[in-house]
Amino acid sequence: EDQVTQSPEALRLQEGESSSLNCSYTVSGLRGLFWYRQDPGKGPEFLFTLYSAGEEKEKERLKATLTKKESFLHITAPKPEDSATYLCAVNAGSARQLTFGSGTQLTVLP
Amino acid sequence: NAGVTQTPKFQVLKTGQSMTLQCAQDMNHEYMSWYRQDPGMGLRLIHYSVGAGITDQGEVPNGYNVSRSTTEDFPLRLLSAAPSQTSVYFCASSTLGRGLGSYEQYFGPGTRLTVT
């Protein structure tokens, strides 16, 4: 059974204080790992897809990396508008279904 | 493009009532899916479809029905609502692409359902 665990559950940062969110996974045959951002009362918004260990993707202050067992979402010099819940999901095997972690709620204080 | 749209945004039902949550996408995506999101449990897959006329069960299908008569629409039906179905429901769509590629899913804004 595919499993995705995100840590920490919640993270409070001061504006400009860089940090990382962790997503560890146990799957058979990873086809893709996805990061989403979710604002309160809204649907998840796609950020990145990573396909193989060693791959990295960047977007503004966010950088996602992938190893064989985990992914990190690095946030450099965050701003209050980066406050959101960040979700990690994996697609494994021959199907298209996503298995989600329970998310990390990030709060960036001004 | 409107992307993925869902109606209604909010709904309150009484136990035993039935209703249909609507989902539509204008991106010509083959793959569509329904998730429910509960506090501390993440998003869980209810049903999915890989094209018109083809549907299958996800992780938590009991109490829900789906059909896919067109590429654009994928309604979710609650046959006899129960308090355990109180949740936020999200519809998502994705291209299937070719081969074994894995493609991002795009989510709608959600329907917040309360069953009393």
Short mmCIF file of C-alpha atoms in Angstrom, two decimals:
data_model
loop_
_atom_site.label_atom_id
_atom_site.label_comp_id
_atom_site.label_asym_id
_atom_site.label_seq_id
_atom_site.Cartn_x
_atom_site.Cartn_y
_atom_site.Cartn_z
CA GLU A 1 0.00 0.00 0.00
CA ASP A 2 1.32 3.42 -0.98
CA GLN A 3 2.04 5.73 1.94
CA VAL A 4 2.92 9.41 2.09
CA THR A 5 3.96 11.18 5.30
CA GLN A 6 4.54 14.90 5.55
CA SER A 7 6.40 16.72 8.29
CA PRO A 8 6.10 18.89 10.18
CA GLU A 9 2.32 19.15 10.45
CA ALA A 10 2.64 22.89 11.06
CA LEU A 11 5.49 25.37 10.67
CA ARG A 12 5.69 29.00 11.69
CA LEU A 13 8.45 31.14 10.18
CA GLN A 14 9.43 34.74 10.37
CA GLU A 15 9.52 36.57 7.06
CA GLY A 16 12.89 35.86 5.45
CA GLU A 17 13.56 32.74 7.54
CA SER A 18 14.30 29.89 5.11
CA SER A 19 13.24 26.32 5.88
CA SER A 20 12.26 22.98 4.35
CA LEU A 21 9.16 20.81 4.33
CA ASN A 22 9.54 17.04 4.13
CA CYS A 23 7.53 14.41 2.25
CA SER A 24 8.57 10.80 2.77
CA TYR A 25 6.96 8.07 0.69
CA THR A 26 6.71 4.30 0.44
CA VAL A 27 5.50 3.15 -2.98
CA SER A 28 6.13 0.45 -5.55
CA GLY A 29 7.21 1.99 -8.81
CA LEU A 30 7.05 5.77 -8.42
CA ARG A 31 5.78 7.43 -11.59
CA GLY A 32 5.58 10.95 -10.28
CA LEU A 33 5.65 13.04 -7.09
CA PHE A 34 3.56 16.19 -6.98
CA TRP A 35 3.57 19.27 -4.77
CA TYR A 36 0.45 21.38 -4.37
CA ARG A 37 -0.35 24.56 -2.48
CA GLN A 38 -3.76 24.93 -0.86
CA ASP A 39 -5.15 28.21 0.48
CA PRO A 40 -8.04 28.17 3.00
CA GLY A 41 -11.37 27.49 1.32
CA LYS A 42 -9.82 26.73 -2.06
CA GLY A 43 -8.78 23.73 -4.11
CA PRO A 44 -5.16 22.55 -4.32
CA GLU A 45 -3.04 24.48 -6.81
CA PHE A 46 -0.37 22.56 -8.71
CA LEU A 47 3.25 23.56 -8.06
CA PHE A 48 5.71 20.88 -9.24
CA THR A 49 6.08 17.37 -10.63
CA LEU A 50 9.23 15.34 -9.96
CA TYR A 51 9.85 12.06 -11.73
CA SER A 52 13.20 10.63 -10.68
CA ALA A 53 15.73 10.80 -7.85
CA GLY A 54 18.08 13.75 -8.18
CA GLU A 55 15.56 15.90 -10.01
CA GLU A 56 15.01 19.49 -8.86
CA LYS A 57 12.44 22.12 -9.85
CA GLU A 58 12.24 25.80 -8.88
CA LYS A 59 9.55 28.45 -8.89
CA GLU A 60 10.15 31.84 -7.31
CA ARG A 61 11.06 31.17 -3.64
CA LEU A 62 10.25 27.45 -3.82
CA LYS A 63 12.54 24.60 -4.78
CA ALA A 64 11.49 20.95 -4.80
CA THR A 65 13.95 18.06 -4.69
CA LEU A 66 13.53 14.29 -4.87
CA THR A 67 15.44 11.29 -3.51
CA LYS A 68 14.48 7.62 -3.61
CA LYS A 69 12.63 7.88 -0.31
CA GLU A 70 11.62 11.51 0.18
CA SER A 71 11.07 14.92 -1.31
CA PHE A 72 11.82 18.32 0.15
CA LEU A 73 10.16 21.63 -0.54
CA HIS A 74 12.69 24.33 0.27
CA ILE A 75 11.36 27.83 0.91
CA THR A 76 13.94 30.58 0.61
CA ALA A 77 13.30 33.96 2.27
CA PRO A 78 9.55 33.36 2.59
CA LYS A 79 6.98 36.14 2.56
CA PRO A 80 3.59 36.24 4.32
CA GLU A 81 1.87 35.45 1.02
CA ASP A 82 3.61 32.05 1.06
CA SER A 83 1.40 31.09 4.00
CA ALA A 84 -0.70 28.08 2.94
CA THR A 85 -0.96 24.33 3.36
CA TYR A 86 1.50 22.45 1.16
CA LEU A 87 0.44 19.00 0.00
CA CYS A 88 2.57 16.20 -1.37
CA ALA A 89 1.13 13.37 -3.51
CA VAL A 90 2.53 10.34 -5.33
CA ASN A 91 1.42 8.41 -8.38
CA ALA A 92 2.70 4.85 -8.49
CA GLY A 93 2.09 1.63 -10.37
CA SER A 94 0.06 1.45 -13.55
CA ALA A 95 -2.90 3.56 -12.43
CA ARG A 96 -3.32 7.33 -12.41
CA GLN A 97 -4.52 7.67 -8.83
CA LEU A 98 -2.78 10.04 -6.45
CA THR A 99 -2.04 9.21 -2.82
CA PHE A 100 -1.81 12.38 -0.73
CA GLY A 101 -0.06 13.22 2.49
CA SER A 102 -1.96 15.17 5.12
CA GLY A 103 -0.05 18.38 4.43
CA THR A 104 2.13 20.94 6.18
CA GLN A 105 0.45 24.15 7.27
CA LEU A 106 2.95 26.97 6.79
CA THR A 107 2.52 30.35 8.44
CA VAL A 108 4.93 33.16 7.60
CA LEU A 109 4.81 36.04 10.04
CA PRO A 110 5.65 39.60 8.91
CA ASN B 1 -10.53 28.59 -19.94
CA ALA B 2 -12.57 28.23 -16.75
CA GLY B 3 -10.60 25.10 -15.78
CA VAL B 4 -12.46 22.84 -13.36
CA THR B 5 -15.76 24.16 -12.00
CA GLN B 6 -17.89 22.73 -9.20
CA THR B 7 -21.39 23.47 -7.99
CA PRO B 8 -22.74 24.08 -5.45
CA LYS B 9 -20.10 25.73 -3.27
CA PHE B 10 -21.94 24.91 -0.04
CA GLN B 11 -24.71 22.42 0.74
CA VAL B 12 -26.53 21.26 3.86
CA LEU B 13 -28.42 17.97 3.72
CA LYS B 14 -30.45 15.98 6.18
CA THR B 15 -29.65 12.34 6.81
CA GLY B 16 -31.19 10.18 4.09
CA GLN B 17 -31.47 12.89 1.47
CA SER B 18 -29.85 12.48 -1.92
CA MET B 19 -28.06 15.01 -4.07
CA THR B 20 -25.65 15.42 -6.97
CA LEU B 21 -22.42 17.40 -6.87
CA GLN B 22 -21.60 18.80 -10.28
CA CYS B 23 -18.15 18.95 -11.86
CA ALA B 24 -17.17 20.20 -15.30
CA GLN B 25 -13.87 20.86 -17.06
CA ASP B 26 -13.11 22.64 -20.32
CA MET B 27 -9.55 21.38 -20.88
CA ASN B 28 -10.55 18.25 -22.84
CA HIS B 29 -9.00 16.08 -20.12
CA GLU B 30 -9.61 12.35 -20.29
CA TYR B 31 -9.02 11.67 -16.58
CA MET B 32 -11.40 13.02 -13.95
CA SER B 33 -11.65 12.17 -10.27
CA TRP B 34 -13.45 12.97 -7.03
CA TYR B 35 -11.74 13.36 -3.66
CA ARG B 36 -12.96 14.11 -0.19
CA GLN B 37 -10.85 16.09 2.27
CA ASP B 38 -11.24 15.63 6.00
CA PRO B 39 -9.16 17.26 8.76
CA GLY B 40 -5.95 15.35 9.44
CA MET B 41 -6.64 12.74 6.75
CA GLY B 42 -5.56 14.41 3.55
CA LEU B 43 -7.35 13.96 0.26
CA ARG B 44 -8.85 10.53 -0.39
CA LEU B 45 -9.97 9.27 -3.79
CA ILE B 46 -13.66 8.36 -4.10
CA HIS B 47 -14.15 7.53 -7.80
CA TYR B 48 -12.34 8.22 -11.02
CA SER B 49 -12.84 8.01 -14.78
CA VAL B 50 -10.42 7.62 -17.67
CA GLY B 51 -12.94 8.63 -20.33
CA ALA B 52 -16.60 8.85 -21.23
CA GLY B 53 -18.41 5.68 -20.23
CA ILE B 54 -15.55 4.41 -18.02
CA THR B 55 -15.54 4.77 -14.24
CA ASP B 56 -13.87 2.95 -11.37
CA GLN B 57 -13.72 3.00 -7.58
CA GLY B 58 -11.08 4.69 -5.52
CA GLU B 59 -10.17 4.30 -1.85
CA VAL B 60 -13.51 5.36 -0.29
CA PRO B 61 -16.35 4.67 -2.79
CA ASN B 62 -19.13 3.48 -0.46
CA GLY B 63 -22.23 5.70 -0.50
CA TYR B 64 -21.29 7.44 -3.74
CA ASN B 65 -22.12 6.87 -7.41
CA VAL B 66 -20.62 8.39 -10.53
CA SER B 67 -21.22 8.34 -14.26
CA ARG B 68 -19.38 9.91 -17.19
CA SER B 69 -21.55 10.47 -20.25
CA THR B 70 -19.37 13.24 -21.72
CA THR B 71 -15.69 14.20 -21.58
CA GLU B 72 -16.55 17.47 -19.81
CA ASP B 73 -18.83 16.38 -16.95
CA PHE B 74 -18.33 14.03 -14.01
CA PRO B 75 -21.14 14.29 -11.44
CA LEU B 76 -20.95 12.67 -8.00
CA ARG B 77 -24.18 11.34 -6.51
CA LEU B 78 -24.86 10.79 -2.82
CA LEU B 79 -27.65 8.23 -2.69
CA SER B 80 -28.66 8.50 0.98
CA ALA B 81 -26.59 11.07 2.84
CA ALA B 82 -25.06 10.18 6.22
CA PRO B 83 -23.29 12.42 8.78
CA SER B 84 -20.04 10.56 7.97
CA GLN B 85 -20.20 12.13 4.51
CA THR B 86 -19.76 15.62 5.94
CA SER B 87 -16.62 16.78 4.19
CA VAL B 88 -15.16 19.02 1.51
CA TYR B 89 -15.38 17.46 -1.95
CA PHE B 90 -12.96 18.23 -4.75
CA CYS B 91 -13.14 17.32 -8.39
CA ALA B 92 -9.93 17.12 -10.42
CA SER B 93 -8.95 16.47 -14.02
CA SER B 94 -5.81 15.54 -15.91
CA THR B 95 -4.63 14.58 -19.33
CA LEU B 96 -3.75 10.91 -19.72
CA GLY B 97 -0.93 11.69 -22.12
CA ARG B 98 0.87 8.81 -23.73
CA GLY B 99 2.62 5.76 -22.33
CA LEU B 100 3.43 5.65 -18.64
CA GLY B 101 3.82 9.37 -18.10
CA SER B 102 2.32 10.89 -14.97
CA TYR B 103 0.57 14.20 -15.27
CA GLU B 104 -0.55 16.80 -12.79
CA GLN B 105 -4.19 16.99 -11.80
CA TYR B 106 -6.04 20.31 -11.73
CA PHE B 107 -8.54 20.82 -8.95
CA GLY B 108 -11.84 22.65 -8.72
CA PRO B 109 -12.72 25.05 -5.88
CA GLY B 110 -14.56 22.42 -3.84
CA THR B 111 -18.01 21.80 -2.38
CA ARG B 112 -18.41 22.00 1.39
CA LEU B 113 -21.10 19.50 2.40
CA THR B 114 -22.69 19.20 5.83
CA VAL B 115 -25.03 16.32 6.65
CA THR B 116 -27.13 16.77 9.79
#
